[in-house]
PDB file of C-alpha atoms in Angstrom:
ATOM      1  CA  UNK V 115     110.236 123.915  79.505  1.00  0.00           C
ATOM      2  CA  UNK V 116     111.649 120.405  78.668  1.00  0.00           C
ATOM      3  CA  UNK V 117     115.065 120.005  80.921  1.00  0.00           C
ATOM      4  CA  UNK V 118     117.309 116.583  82.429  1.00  0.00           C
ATOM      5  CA  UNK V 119     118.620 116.452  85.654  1.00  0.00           C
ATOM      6  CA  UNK V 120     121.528 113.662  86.549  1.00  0.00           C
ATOM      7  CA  UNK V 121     121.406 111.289  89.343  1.00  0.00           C
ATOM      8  CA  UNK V 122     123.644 108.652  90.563  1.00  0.00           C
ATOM      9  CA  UNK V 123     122.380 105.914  88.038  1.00  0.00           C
ATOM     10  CA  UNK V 124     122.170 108.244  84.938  1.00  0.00           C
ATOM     11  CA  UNK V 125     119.875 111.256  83.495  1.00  0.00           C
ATOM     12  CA  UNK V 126     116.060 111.808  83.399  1.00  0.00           C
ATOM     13  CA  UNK V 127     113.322 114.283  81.924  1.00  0.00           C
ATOM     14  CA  UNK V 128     112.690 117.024  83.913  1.00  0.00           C
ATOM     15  CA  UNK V 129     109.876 119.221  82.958  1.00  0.00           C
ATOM     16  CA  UNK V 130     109.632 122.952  84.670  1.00  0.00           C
ATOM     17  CA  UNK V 131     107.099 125.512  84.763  1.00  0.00           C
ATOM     18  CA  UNK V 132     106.585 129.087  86.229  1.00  0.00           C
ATOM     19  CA  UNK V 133     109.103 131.640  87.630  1.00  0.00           C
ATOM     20  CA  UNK V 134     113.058 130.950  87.536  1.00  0.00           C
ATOM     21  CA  UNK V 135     113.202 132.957  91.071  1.00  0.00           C
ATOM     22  CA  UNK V 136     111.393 132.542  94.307  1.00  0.00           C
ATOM     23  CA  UNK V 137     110.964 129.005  95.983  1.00  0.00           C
ATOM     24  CA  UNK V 138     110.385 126.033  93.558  1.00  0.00           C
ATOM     25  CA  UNK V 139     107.939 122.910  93.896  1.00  0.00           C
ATOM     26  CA  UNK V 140     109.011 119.556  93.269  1.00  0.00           C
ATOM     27  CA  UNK V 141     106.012 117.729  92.229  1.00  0.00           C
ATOM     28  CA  UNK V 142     106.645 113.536  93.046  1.00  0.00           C
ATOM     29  CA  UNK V 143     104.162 111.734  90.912  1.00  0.00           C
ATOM     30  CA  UNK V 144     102.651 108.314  93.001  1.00  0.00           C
ATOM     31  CA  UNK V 145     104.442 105.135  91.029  1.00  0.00           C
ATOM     32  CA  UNK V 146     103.187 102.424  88.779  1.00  0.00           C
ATOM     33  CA  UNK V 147      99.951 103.180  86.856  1.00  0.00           C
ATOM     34  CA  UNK V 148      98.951 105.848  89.335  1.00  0.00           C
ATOM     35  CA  UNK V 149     101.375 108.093  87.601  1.00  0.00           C
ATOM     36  CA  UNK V 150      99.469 107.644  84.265  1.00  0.00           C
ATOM     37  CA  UNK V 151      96.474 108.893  85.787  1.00  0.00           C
ATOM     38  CA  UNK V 152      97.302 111.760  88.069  1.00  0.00           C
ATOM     39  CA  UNK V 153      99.790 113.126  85.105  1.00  0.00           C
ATOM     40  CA  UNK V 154      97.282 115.443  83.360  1.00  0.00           C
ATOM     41  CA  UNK V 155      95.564 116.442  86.586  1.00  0.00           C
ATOM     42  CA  UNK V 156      99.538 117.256  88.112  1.00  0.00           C
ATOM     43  CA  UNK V 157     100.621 119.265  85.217  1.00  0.00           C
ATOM     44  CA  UNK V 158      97.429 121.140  85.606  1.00  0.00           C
ATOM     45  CA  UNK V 159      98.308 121.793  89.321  1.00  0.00           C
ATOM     46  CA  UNK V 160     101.790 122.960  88.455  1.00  0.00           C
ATOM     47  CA  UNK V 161     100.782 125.324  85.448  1.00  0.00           C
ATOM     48  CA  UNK V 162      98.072 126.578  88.329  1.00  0.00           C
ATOM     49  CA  UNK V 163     101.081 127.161  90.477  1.00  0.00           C
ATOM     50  CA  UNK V 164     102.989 129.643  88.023  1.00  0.00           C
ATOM     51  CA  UNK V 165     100.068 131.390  87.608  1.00  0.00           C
ATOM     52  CA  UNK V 166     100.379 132.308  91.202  1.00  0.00           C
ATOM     53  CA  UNK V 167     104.088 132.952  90.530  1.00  0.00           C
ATOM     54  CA  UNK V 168     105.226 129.759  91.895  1.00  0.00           C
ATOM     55  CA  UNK V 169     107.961 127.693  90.410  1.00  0.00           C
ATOM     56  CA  UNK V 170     107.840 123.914  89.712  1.00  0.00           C
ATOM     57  CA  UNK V 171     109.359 120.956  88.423  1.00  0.00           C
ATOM     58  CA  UNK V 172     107.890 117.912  87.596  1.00  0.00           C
ATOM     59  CA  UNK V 173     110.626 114.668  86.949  1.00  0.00           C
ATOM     60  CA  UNK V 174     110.512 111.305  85.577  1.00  0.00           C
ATOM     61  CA  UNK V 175     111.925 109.089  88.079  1.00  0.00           C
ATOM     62  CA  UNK V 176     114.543 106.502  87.523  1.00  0.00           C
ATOM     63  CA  UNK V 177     112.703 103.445  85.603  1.00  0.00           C
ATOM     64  CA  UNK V 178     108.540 105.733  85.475  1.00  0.00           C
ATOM     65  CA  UNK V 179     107.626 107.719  82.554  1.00  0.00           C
ATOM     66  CA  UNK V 180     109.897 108.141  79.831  1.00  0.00           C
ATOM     67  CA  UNK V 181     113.263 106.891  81.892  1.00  0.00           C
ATOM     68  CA  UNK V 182     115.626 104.292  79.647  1.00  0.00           C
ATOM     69  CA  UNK V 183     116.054 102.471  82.810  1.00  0.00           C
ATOM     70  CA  UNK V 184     113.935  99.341  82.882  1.00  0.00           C
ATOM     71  CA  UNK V 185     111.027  98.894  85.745  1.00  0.00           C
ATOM     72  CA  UNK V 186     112.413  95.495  87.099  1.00  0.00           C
ATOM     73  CA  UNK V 187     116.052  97.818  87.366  1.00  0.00           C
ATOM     74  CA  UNK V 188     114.809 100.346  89.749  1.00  0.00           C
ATOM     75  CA  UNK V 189     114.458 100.588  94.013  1.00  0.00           C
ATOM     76  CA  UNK V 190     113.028 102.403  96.357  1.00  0.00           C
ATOM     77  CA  UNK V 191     116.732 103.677  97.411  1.00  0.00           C
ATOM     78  CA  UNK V 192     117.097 104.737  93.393  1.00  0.00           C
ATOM     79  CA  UNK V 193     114.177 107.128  93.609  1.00  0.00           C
ATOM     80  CA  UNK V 194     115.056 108.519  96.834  1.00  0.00           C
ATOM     81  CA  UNK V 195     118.648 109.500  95.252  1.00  0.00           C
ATOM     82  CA  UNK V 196     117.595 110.227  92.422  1.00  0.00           C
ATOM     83  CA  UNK V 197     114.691 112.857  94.099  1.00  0.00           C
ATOM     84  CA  UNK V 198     118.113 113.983  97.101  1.00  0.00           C
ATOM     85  CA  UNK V 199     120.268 114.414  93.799  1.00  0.00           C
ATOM     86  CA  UNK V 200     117.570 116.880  92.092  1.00  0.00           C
ATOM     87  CA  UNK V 201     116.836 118.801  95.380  1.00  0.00           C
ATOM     88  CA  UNK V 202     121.333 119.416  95.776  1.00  0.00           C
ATOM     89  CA  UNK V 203     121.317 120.620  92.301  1.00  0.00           C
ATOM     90  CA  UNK V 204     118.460 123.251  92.140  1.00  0.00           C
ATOM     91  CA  UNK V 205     119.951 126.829  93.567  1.00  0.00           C
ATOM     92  CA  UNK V 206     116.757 127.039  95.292  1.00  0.00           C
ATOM     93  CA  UNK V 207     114.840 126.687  98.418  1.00  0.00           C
ATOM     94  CA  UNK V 208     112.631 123.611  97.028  1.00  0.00           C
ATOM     95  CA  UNK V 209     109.545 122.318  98.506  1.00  0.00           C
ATOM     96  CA  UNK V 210     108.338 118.512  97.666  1.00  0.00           C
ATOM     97  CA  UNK V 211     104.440 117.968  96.640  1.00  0.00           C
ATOM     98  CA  UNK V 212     103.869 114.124  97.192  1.00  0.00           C
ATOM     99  CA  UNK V 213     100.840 112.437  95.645  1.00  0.00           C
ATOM    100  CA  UNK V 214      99.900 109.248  97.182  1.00  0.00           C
ATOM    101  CA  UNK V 215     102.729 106.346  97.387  1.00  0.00           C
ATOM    102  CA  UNK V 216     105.040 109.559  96.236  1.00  0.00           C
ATOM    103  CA  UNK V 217     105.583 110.601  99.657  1.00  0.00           C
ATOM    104  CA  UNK V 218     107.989 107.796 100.695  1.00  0.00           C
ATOM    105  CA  UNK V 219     110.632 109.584  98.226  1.00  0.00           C
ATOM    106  CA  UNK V 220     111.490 113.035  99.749  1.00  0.00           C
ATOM    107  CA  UNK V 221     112.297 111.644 103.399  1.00  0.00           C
ATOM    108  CA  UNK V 222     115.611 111.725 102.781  1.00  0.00           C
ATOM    109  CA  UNK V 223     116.050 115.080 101.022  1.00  0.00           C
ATOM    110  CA  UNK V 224     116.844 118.472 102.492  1.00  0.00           C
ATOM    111  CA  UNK V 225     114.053 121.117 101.644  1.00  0.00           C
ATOM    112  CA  UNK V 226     112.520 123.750 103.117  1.00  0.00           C
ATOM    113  CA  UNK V 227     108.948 121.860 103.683  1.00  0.00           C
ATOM    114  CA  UNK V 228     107.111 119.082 102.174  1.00  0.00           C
ATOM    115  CA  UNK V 229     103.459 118.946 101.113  1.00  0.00           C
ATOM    116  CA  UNK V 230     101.470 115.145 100.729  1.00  0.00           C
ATOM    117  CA  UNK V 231      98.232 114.380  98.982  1.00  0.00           C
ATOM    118  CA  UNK V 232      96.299 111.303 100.771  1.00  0.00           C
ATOM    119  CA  UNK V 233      99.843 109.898 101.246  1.00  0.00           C
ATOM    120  CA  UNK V 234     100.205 106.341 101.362  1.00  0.00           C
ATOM    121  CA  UNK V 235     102.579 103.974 103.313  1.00  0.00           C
ATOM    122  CA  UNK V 236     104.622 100.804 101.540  1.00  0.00           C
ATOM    123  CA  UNK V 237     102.594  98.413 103.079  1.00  0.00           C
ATOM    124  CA  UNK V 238      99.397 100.066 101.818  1.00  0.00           C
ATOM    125  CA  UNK V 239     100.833 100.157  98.015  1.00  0.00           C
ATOM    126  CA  UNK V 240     101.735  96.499  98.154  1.00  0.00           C
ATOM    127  CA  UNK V 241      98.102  96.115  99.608  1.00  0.00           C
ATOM    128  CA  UNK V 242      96.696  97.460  96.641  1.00  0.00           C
ATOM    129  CA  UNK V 243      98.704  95.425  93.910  1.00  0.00           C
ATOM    130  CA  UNK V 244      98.330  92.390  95.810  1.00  0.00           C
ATOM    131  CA  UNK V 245      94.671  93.000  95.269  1.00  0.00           C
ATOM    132  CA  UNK V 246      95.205  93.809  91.779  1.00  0.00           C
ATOM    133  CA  UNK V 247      97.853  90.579  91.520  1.00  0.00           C
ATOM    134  CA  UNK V 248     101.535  90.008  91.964  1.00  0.00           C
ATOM    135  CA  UNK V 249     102.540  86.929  90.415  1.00  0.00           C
ATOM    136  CA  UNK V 250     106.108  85.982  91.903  1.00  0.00           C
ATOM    137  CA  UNK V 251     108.667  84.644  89.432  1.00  0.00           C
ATOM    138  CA  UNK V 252     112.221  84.173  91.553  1.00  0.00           C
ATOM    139  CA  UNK V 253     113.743  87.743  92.228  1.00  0.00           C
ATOM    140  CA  UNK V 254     111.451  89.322  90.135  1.00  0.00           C
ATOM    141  CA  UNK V 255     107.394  90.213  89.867  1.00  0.00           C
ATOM    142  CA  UNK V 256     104.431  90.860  87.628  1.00  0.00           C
ATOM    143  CA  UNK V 257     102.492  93.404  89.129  1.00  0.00           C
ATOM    144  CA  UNK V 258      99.766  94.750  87.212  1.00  0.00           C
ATOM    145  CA  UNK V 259     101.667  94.948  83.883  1.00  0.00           C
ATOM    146  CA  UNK V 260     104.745  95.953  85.780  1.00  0.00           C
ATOM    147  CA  UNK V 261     108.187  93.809  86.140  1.00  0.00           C
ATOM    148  CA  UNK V 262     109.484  94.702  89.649  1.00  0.00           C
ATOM    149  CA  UNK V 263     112.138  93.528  91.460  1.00  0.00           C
ATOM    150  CA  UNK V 264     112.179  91.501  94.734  1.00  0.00           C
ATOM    151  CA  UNK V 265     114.290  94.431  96.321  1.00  0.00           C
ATOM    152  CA  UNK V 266     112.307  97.070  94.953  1.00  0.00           C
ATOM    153  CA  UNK V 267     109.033  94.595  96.988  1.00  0.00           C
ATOM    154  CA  UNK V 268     110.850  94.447 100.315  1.00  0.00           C
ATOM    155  CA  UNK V 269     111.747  97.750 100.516  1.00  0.00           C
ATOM    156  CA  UNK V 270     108.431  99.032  99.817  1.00  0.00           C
ATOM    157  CA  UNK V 271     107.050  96.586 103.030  1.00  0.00           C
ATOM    158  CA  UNK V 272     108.584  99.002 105.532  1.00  0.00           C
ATOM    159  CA  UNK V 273     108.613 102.302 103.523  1.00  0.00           C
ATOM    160  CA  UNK V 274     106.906 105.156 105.610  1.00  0.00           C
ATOM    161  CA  UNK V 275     106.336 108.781 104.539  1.00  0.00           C
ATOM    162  CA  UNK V 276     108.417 111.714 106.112  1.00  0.00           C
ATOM    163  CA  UNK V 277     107.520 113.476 109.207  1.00  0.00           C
ATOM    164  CA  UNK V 278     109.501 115.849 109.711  1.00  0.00           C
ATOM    165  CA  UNK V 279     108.858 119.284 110.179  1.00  0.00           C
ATOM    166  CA  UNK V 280     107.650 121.403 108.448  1.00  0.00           C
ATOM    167  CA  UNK V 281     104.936 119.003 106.798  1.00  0.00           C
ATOM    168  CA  UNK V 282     101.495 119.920 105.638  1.00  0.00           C
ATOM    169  CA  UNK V 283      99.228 116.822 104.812  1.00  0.00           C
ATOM    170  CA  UNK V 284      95.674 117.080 102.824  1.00  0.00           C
ATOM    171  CA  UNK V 285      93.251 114.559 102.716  1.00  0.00           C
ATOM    172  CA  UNK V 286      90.594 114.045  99.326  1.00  0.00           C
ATOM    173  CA  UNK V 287      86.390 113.519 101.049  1.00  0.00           C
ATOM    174  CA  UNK V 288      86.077 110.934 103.946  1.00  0.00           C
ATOM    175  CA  UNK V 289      89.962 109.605 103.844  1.00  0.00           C
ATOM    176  CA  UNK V 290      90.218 108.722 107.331  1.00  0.00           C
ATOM    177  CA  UNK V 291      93.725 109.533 107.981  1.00  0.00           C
ATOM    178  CA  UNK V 292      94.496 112.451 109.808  1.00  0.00           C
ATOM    179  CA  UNK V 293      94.961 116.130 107.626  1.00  0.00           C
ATOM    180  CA  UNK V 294      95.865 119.926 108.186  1.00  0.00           C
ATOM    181  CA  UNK V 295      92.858 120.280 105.234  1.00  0.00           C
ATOM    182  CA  UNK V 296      90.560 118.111 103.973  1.00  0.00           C
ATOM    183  CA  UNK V 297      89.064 118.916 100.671  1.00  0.00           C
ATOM    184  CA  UNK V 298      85.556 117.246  99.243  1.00  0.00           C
ATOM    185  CA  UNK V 299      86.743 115.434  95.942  1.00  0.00           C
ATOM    186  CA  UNK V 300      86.828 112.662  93.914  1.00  0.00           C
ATOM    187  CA  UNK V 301      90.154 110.645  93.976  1.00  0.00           C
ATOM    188  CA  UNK V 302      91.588 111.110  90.109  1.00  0.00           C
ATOM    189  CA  UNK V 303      94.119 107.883  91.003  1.00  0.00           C
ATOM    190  CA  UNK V 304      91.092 105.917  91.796  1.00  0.00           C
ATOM    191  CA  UNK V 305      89.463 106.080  88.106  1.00  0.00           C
ATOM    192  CA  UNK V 306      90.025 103.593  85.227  1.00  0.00           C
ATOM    193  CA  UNK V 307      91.002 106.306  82.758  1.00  0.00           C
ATOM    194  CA  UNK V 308      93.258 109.228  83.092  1.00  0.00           C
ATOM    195  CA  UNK V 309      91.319 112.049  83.961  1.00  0.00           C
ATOM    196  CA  UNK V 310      91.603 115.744  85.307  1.00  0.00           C
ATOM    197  CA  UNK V 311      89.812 118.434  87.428  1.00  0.00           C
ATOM    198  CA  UNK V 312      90.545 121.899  87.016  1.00  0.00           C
ATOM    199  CA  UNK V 313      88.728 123.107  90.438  1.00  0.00           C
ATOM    200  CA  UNK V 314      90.513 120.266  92.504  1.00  0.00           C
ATOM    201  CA  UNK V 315      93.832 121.727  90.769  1.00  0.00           C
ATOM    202  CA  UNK V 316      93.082 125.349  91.906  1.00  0.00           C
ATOM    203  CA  UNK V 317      92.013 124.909  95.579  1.00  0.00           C
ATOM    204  CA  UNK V 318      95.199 122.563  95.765  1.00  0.00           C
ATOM    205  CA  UNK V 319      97.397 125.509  94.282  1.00  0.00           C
ATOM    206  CA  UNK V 320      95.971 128.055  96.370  1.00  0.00           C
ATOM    207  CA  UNK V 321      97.186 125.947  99.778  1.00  0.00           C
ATOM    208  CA  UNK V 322     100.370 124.983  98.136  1.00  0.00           C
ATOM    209  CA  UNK V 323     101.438 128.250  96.872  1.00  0.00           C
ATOM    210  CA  UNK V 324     100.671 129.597 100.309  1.00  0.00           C
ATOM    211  CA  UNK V 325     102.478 126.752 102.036  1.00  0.00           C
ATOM    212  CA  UNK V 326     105.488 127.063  99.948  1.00  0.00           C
ATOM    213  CA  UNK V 327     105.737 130.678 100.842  1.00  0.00           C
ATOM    214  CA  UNK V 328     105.628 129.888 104.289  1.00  0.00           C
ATOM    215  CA  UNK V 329     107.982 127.598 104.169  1.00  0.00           C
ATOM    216  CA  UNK V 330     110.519 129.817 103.179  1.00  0.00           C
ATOM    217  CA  UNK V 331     109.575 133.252 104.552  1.00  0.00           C
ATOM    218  CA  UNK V 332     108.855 134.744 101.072  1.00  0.00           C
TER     219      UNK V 332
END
């Protein structure tokens, strides 16, 4: 079902899927061209989810997807409200799945657990543009087709996912960083094209419709 939710700076898409009781997910899609190609692959994930009679929602952030807000108009403190603003209004307990560079969004929100995929730090985002190209122009950037702002930049330098508790991390094949699972897959954000996988989706539903129930006793 096709929904909006309202944050500080205005109203986005919100899509939702599943059950209207029980805990929900709040899927956080990684930024910038990532987003295009974990989409498919996420939306397969969260219809996997209600068919274990889990709730989700899946939102366009301030300035990604379908938002009216321009790119080079958006920071790293507009996402975070805008994800703390979705997570006050649900009458849920709500538990955050973070792909990648997603996972620096939900640190300031109150839920009852969070849940990253191969989650990524600022500096290792910027790392990864830089090597795709950032051309500077005054208070604003080119990165990779994107115009982002200089604040949007700095903030990202010393972003750093959540840790607090409860947390469960999971790790794709031979990512080196440390993991409550580690599951042997191919990296969708890694390919030129969008792309999917329908078993990766399922063994990913499985541990996150058991960690969401654990999260809130249900």
């Amino acid at each position: 079902m096709i929904d909006r939710y309202d944050w500080p700076g205005g109203s986005e898409a919100l899509w939702r899927f599943g059950p209207a009781t029980g805990p929900v997910v709040l899927l956080l899609l990684p930024p910038f061209e990532e987003a295009n190609r974990t989409r498919t692959f996420a939306v397969g994930l969260l219809r996997a989810l209600a068919a274990r009679d889990i709730g989700a929602m899946l939102p366009d952030l301030p300035g990604q997807g379908d938002s009216l807000l321009p790119t080079d108009a958006v920071t790293l403190t507009d996402w975070r409200s805008a994800v703390v603003a979705l997570v006050e209004a649900t009458d849920r307990p709500v538990v955050t799945a973070a792909i990648r560079a997603s996972a620096l969004l939900d640190r300031d929100a109150d839920v009852a657990g969070r849940w990253h995929l191969a989650p990524q730090t600022g500096e290792r985002l910027l790392r990864e543009l830089s090597r795709i190209g950032i051309d500077r122009d005054g208070d604003m950037a080119d990165v990779a087709g994107n115009r982002l702002s200089a604040t949007l930049l700095a903030e990202l330098e010393t972003a750093t996912p959540a840790t607090v508790q409860p947390l469960r991390t999971v790790r794709l094949g031979t990512d080196p960083g440390p993991a409550d699972l580690r599951i042997d897959a191919a990296p969708l954000w890694r390919r030129s094209e969008p792309g999917n996988d329908p078993d990766l989706a399922a063994a990913l539903a499985d541990d996150l419709a058991a960690w969401s129930r654990a999260c809130v006793g249900w």
